[in-house]
PDB file of C-alpha atoms and ligand atoms in Angstrom:
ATOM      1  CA  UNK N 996     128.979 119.189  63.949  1.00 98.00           C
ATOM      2  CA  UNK N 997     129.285 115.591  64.959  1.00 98.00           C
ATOM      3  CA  UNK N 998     129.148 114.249  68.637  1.00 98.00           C
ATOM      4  CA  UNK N 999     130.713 111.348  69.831  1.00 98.00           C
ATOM      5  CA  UNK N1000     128.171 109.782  72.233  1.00 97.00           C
ATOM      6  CA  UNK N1001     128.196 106.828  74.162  1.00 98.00           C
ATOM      7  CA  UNK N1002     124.628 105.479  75.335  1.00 96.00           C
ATOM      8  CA  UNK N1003     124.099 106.240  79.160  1.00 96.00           C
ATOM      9  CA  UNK N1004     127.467 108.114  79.419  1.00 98.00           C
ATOM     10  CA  UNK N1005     128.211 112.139  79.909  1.00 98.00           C
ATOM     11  CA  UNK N1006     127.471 112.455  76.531  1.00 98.00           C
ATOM     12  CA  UNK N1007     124.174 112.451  76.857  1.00 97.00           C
ATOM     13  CA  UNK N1008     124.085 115.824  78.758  1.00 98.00           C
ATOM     14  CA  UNK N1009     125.745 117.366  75.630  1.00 98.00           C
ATOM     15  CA  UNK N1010     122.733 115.452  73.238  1.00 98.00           C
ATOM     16  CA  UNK N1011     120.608 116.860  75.513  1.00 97.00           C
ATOM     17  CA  UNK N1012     121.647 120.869  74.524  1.00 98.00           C
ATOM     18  CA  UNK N1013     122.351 119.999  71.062  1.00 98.00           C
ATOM     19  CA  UNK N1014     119.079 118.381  70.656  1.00 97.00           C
ATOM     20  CA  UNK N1015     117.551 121.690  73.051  1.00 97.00           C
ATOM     21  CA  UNK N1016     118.964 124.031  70.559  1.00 97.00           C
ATOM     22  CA  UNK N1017     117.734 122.452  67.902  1.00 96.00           C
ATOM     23  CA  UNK N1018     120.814 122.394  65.426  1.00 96.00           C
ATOM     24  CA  UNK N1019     121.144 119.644  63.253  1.00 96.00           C
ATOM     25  CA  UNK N1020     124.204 117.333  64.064  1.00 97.00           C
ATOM     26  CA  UNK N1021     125.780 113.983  63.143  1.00 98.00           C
ATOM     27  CA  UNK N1022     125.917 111.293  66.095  1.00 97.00           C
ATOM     28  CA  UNK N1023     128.633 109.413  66.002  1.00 97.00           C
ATOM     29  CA  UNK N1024     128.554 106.167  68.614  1.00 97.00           C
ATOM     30  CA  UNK N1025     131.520 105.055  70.732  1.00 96.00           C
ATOM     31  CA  UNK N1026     130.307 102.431  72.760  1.00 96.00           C
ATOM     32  CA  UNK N1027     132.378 102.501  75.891  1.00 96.00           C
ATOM     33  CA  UNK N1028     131.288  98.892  76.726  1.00 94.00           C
ATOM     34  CA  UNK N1029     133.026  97.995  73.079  1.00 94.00           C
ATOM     35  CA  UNK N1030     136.361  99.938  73.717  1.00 95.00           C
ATOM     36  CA  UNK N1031     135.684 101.967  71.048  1.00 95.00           C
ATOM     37  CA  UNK N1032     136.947 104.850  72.956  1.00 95.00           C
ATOM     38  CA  UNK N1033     140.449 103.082  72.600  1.00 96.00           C
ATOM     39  CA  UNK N1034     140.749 102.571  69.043  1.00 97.00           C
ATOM     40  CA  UNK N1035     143.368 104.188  67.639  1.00 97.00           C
ATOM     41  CA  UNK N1036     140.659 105.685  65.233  1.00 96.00           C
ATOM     42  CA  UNK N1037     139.173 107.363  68.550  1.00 97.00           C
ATOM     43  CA  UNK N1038     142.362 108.099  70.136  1.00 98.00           C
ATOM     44  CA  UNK N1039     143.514 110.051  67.234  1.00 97.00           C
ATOM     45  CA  UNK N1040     140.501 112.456  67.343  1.00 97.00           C
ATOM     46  CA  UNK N1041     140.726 112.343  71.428  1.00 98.00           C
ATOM     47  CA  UNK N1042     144.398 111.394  72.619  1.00 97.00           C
ATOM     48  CA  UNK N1043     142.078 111.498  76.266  1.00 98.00           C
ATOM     49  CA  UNK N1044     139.948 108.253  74.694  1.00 98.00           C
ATOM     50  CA  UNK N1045     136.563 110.030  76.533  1.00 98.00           C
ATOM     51  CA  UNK N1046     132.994 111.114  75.496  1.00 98.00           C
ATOM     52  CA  UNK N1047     131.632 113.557  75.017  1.00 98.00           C
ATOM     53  CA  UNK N1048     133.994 115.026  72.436  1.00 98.00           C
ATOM     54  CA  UNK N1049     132.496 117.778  69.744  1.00 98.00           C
ATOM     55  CA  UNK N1050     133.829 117.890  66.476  1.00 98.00           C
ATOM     56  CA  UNK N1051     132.918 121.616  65.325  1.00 98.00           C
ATOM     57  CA  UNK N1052     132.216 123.198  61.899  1.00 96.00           C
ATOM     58  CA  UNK N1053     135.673 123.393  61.265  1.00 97.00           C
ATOM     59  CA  UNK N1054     136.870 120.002  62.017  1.00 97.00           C
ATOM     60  CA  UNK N1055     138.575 120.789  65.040  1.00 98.00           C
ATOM     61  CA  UNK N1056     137.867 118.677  68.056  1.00 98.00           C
ATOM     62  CA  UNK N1057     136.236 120.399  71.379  1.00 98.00           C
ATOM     63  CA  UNK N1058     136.442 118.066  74.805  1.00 98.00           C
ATOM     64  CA  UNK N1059     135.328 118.395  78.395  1.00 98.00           C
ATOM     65  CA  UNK N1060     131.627 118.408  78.993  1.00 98.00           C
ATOM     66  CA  UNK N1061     131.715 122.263  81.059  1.00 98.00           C
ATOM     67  CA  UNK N1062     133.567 123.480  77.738  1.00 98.00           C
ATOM     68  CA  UNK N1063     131.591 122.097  75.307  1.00 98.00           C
ATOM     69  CA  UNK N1064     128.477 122.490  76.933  1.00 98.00           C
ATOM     70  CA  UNK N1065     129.933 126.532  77.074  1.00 98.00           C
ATOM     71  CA  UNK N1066     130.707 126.580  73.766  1.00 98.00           C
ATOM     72  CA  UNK N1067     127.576 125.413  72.870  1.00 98.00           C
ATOM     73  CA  UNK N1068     126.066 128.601  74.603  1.00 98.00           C
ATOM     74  CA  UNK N1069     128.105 130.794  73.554  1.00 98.00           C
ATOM     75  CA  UNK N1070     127.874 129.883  69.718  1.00 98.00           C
ATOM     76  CA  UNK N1071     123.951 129.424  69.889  1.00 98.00           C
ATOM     77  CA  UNK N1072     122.583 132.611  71.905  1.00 97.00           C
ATOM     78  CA  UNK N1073     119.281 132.294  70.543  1.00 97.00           C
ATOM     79  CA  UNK N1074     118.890 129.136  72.752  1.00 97.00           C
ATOM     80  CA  UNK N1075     119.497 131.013  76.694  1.00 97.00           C
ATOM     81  CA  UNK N1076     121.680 128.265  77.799  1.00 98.00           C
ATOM     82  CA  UNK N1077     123.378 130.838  79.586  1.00 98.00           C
ATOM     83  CA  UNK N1078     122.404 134.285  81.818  1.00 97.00           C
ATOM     84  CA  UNK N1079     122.725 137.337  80.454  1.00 95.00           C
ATOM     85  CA  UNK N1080     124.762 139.026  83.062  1.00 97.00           C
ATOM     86  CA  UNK N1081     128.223 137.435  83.780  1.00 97.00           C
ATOM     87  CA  UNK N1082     127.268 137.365  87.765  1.00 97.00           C
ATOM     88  CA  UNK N1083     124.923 135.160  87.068  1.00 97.00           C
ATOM     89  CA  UNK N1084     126.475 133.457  83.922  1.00 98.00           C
ATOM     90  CA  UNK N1085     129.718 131.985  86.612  1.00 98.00           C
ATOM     91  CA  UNK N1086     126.995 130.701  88.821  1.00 98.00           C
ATOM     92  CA  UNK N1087     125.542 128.576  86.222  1.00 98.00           C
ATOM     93  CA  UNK N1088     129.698 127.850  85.351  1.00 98.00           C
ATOM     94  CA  UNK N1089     130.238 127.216  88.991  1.00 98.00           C
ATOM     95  CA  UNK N1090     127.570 124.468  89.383  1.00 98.00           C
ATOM     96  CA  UNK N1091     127.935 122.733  86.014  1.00 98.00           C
ATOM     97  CA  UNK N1092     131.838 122.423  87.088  1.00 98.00           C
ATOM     98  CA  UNK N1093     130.555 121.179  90.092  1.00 98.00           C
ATOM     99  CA  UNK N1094     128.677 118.844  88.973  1.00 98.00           C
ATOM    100  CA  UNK N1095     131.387 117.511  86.166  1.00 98.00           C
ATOM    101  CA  UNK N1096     134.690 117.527  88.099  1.00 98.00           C
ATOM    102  CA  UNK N1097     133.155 117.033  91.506  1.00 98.00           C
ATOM    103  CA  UNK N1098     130.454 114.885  91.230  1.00 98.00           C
ATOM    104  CA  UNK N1099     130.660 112.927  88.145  1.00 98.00           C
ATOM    105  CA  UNK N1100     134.679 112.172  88.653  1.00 98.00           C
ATOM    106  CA  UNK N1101     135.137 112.060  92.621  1.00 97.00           C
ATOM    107  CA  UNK N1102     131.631 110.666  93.160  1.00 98.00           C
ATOM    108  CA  UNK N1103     129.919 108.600  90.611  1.00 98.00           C
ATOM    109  CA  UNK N1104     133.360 107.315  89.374  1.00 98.00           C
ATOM    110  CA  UNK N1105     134.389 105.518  92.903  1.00 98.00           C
ATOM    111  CA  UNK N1106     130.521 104.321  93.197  1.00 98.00           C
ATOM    112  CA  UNK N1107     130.427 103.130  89.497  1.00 97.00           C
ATOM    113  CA  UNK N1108     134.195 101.394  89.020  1.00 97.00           C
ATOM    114  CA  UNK N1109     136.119 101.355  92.445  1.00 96.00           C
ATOM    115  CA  UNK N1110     138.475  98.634  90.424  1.00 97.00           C
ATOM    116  CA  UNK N1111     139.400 101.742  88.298  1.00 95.00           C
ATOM    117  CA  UNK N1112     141.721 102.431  91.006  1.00 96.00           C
ATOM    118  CA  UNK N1113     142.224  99.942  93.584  1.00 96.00           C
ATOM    119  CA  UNK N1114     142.578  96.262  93.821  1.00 95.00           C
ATOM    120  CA  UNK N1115     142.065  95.159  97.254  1.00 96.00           C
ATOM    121  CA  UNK N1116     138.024  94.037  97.470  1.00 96.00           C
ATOM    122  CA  UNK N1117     138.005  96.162 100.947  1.00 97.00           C
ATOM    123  CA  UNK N1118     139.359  99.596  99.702  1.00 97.00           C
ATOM    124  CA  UNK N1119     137.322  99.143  96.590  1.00 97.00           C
ATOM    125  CA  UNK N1120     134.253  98.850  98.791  1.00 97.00           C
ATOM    126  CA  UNK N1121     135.585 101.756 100.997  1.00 98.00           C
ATOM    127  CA  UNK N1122     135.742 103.776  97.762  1.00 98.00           C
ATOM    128  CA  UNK N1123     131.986 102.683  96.177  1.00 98.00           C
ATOM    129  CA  UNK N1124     131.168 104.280  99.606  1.00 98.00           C
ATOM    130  CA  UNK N1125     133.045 107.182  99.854  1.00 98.00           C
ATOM    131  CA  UNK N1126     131.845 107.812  96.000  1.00 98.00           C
ATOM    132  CA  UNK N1127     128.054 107.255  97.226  1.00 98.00           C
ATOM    133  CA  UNK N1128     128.519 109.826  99.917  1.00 98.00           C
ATOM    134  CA  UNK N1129     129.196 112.327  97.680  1.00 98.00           C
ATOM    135  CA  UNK N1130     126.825 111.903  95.398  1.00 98.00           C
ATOM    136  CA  UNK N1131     123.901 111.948  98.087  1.00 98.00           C
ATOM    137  CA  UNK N1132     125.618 115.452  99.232  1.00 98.00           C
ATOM    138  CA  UNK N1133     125.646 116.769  95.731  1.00 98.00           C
ATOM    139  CA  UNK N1134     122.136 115.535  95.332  1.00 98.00           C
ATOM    140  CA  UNK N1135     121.047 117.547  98.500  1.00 98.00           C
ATOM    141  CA  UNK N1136     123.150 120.507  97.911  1.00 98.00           C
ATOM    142  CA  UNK N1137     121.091 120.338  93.561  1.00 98.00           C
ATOM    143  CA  UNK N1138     117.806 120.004  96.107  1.00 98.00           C
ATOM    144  CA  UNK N1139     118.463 123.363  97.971  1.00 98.00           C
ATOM    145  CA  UNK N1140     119.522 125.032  94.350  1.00 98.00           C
ATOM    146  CA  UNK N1141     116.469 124.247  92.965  1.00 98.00           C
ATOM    147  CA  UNK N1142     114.444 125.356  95.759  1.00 97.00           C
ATOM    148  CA  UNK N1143     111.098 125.954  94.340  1.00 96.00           C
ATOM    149  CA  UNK N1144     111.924 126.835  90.808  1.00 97.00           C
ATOM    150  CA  UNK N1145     111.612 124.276  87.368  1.00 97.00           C
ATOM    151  CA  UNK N1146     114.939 124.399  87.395  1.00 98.00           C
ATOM    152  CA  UNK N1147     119.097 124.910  88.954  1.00 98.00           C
ATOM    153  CA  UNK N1148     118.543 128.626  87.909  1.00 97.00           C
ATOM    154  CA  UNK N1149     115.495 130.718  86.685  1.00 91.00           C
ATOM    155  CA  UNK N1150     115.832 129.441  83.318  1.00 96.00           C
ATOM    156  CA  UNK N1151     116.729 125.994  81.781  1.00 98.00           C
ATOM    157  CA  UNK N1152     120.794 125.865  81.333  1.00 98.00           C
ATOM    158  CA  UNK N1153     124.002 124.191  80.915  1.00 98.00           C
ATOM    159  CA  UNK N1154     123.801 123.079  84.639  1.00 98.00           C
ATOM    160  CA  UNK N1155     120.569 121.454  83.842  1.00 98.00           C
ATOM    161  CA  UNK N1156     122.229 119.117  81.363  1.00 98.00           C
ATOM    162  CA  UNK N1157     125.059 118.466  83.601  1.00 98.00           C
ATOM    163  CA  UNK N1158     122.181 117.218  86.337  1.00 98.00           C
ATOM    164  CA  UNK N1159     120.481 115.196  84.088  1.00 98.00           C
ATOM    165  CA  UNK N1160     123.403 113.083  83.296  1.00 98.00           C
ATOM    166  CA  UNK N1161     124.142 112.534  86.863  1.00 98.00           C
ATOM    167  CA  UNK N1162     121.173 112.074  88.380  1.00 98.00           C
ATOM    168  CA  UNK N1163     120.600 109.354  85.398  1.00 98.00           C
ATOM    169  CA  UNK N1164     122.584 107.311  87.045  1.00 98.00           C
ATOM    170  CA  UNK N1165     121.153 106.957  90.351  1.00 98.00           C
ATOM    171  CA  UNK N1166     120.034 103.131  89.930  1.00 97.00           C
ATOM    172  CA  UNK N1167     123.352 101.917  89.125  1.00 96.00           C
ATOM    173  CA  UNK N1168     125.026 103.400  92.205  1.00 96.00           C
ATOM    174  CA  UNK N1169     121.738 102.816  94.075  1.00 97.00           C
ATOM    175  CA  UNK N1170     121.498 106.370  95.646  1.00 98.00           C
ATOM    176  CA  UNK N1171     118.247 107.739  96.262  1.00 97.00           C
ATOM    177  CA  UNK N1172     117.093 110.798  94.607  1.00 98.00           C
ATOM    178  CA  UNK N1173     115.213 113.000  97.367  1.00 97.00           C
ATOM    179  CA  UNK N1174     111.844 113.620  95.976  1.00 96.00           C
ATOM    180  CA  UNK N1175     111.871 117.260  94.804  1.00 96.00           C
ATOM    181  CA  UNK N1176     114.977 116.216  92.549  1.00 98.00           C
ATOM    182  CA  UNK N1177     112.737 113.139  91.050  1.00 98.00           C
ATOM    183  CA  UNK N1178     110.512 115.404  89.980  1.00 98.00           C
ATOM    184  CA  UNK N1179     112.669 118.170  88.547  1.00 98.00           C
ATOM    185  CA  UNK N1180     114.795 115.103  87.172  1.00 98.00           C
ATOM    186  CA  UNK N1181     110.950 113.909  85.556  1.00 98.00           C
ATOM    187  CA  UNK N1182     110.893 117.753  83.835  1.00 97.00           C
ATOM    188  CA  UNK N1183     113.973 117.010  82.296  1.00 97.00           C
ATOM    189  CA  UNK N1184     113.447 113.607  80.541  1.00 96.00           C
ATOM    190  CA  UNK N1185     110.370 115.297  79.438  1.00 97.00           C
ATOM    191  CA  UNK N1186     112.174 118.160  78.234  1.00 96.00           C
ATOM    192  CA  UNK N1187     114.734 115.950  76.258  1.00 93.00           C
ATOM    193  CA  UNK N1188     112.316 113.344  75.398  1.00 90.00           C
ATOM    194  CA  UNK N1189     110.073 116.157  73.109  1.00 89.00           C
ATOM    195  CA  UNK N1190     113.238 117.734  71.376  1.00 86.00           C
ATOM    196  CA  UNK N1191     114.882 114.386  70.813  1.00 83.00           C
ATOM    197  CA  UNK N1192     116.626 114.145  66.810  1.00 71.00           C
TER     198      UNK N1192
HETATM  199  N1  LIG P1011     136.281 115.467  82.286  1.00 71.08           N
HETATM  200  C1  LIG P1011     135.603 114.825  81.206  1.00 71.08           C
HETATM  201  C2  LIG P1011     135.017 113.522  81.699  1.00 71.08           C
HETATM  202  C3  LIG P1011     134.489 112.672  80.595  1.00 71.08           C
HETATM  203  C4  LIG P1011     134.322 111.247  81.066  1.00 71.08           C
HETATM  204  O1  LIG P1011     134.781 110.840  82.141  1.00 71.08           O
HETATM  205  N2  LIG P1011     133.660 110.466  80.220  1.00 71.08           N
HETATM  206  C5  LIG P1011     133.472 109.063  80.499  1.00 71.08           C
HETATM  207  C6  LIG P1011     132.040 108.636  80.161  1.00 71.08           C
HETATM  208  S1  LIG P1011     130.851 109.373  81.261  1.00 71.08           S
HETATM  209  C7  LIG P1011     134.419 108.255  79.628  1.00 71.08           C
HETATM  210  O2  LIG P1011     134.582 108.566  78.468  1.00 71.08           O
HETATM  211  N3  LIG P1011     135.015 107.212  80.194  1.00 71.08           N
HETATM  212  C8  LIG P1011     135.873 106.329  79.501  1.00 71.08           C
HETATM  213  C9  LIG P1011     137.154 106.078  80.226  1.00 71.08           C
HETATM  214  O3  LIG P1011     137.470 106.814  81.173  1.00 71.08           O
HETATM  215  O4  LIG P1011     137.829 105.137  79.837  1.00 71.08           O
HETATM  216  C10 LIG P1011     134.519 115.737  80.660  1.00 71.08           C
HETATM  217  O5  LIG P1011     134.199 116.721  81.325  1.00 71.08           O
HETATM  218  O6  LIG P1011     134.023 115.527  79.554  1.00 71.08           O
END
């Protein structure tokens, strides 16, 4: 398998679970801040020009962090990425889709590049702040989840990966993480920091 992995990006939720599993795989950069994600190189392996994108065993190309990060569960049991029971198993899917489409794209997005999509200095500052809003309700809505347990759900999963990611970027849209999310957020740089390749 090979990942292509941008430092600091989405990506490295999907490092995270490869590196969690413990499955050997190639890591292929595309820096964002070079535009390699627009070469036509890139573009031919992912016409969307984003990270993370999984090339599998066969050559084919996987996108879309929730999909991935499934397929990655699916194809490596031994690891529990995922409940047993598919009650529990949509949760987990419910959240980490949460986390991807809702706060990653209509949160951290606006907060991160408001220019993305408008021009005018006021409605880009409108948007940063619209975008920081939602991440601070995500953030309390990941505190209640996590209630008192090490983690989202009972056991370490997909979701987990998805809330690293975004929590990671907390100091560059200057959102405070409420405290029993710093420390959960502390577990997982731990986690990732002792299976690291
Ligand atoms: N929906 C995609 C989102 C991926 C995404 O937005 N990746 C960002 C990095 S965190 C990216 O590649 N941005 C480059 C761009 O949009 O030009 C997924 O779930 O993987």
């Amino acid at each position: 398998m090979k990942l292509f992995h941008s430092p600091g990006s989405c990506s490295e939720g999907i490092r995270f679970l490869l590196d969690d599993i413990g499955v050997s795989y190639e890591l292929e950069t595309t820096d964002l801040k070079s535009g390699d994600h627009r070469s036509p190189e890139y573009l031919a392996l992912n016409p969307k020009g984003k990270v993370p994108a999984l090339m599998l065993p066969d050559g084919s190309v996987l996108t879309e962090f929730p999909v991935i990060a499934y397929w990655l569960a699916k194809s490596f049991p031994e690891a529990k990425l995922l409940p047993e029971t598919l009650d529990e198993e949509v949760r987990v899917m419910e959240l980490t889709e949460h986390i991807v489409s809702g706060l990653h794209m209509r949160g951290s997005v606006f907060a991160m590049l408001p220019q993305k999509f408008v021009c005018d200095a006021g409605a880009q500052e409108e948007l940063q702040q619209h975008g920081k809003e939602i991440v601070r309700a995500g953030f309390a809505r990941l505190e209640k989840q996590l209630g008192e347990k090490d983690f989202l759900f009972r056991e370490f999963s997909i979701a987990d990966a998805a809330a690293y990611y975004l929590i990671s970027w907390h100091e560059r849209i200057r959102v405070d993480v409420p405290e029993a999310l710093a420390d959960y957020y502390l577990r997982l740089q731990l986690r990732k920091s002792k299976n690291a390749s």
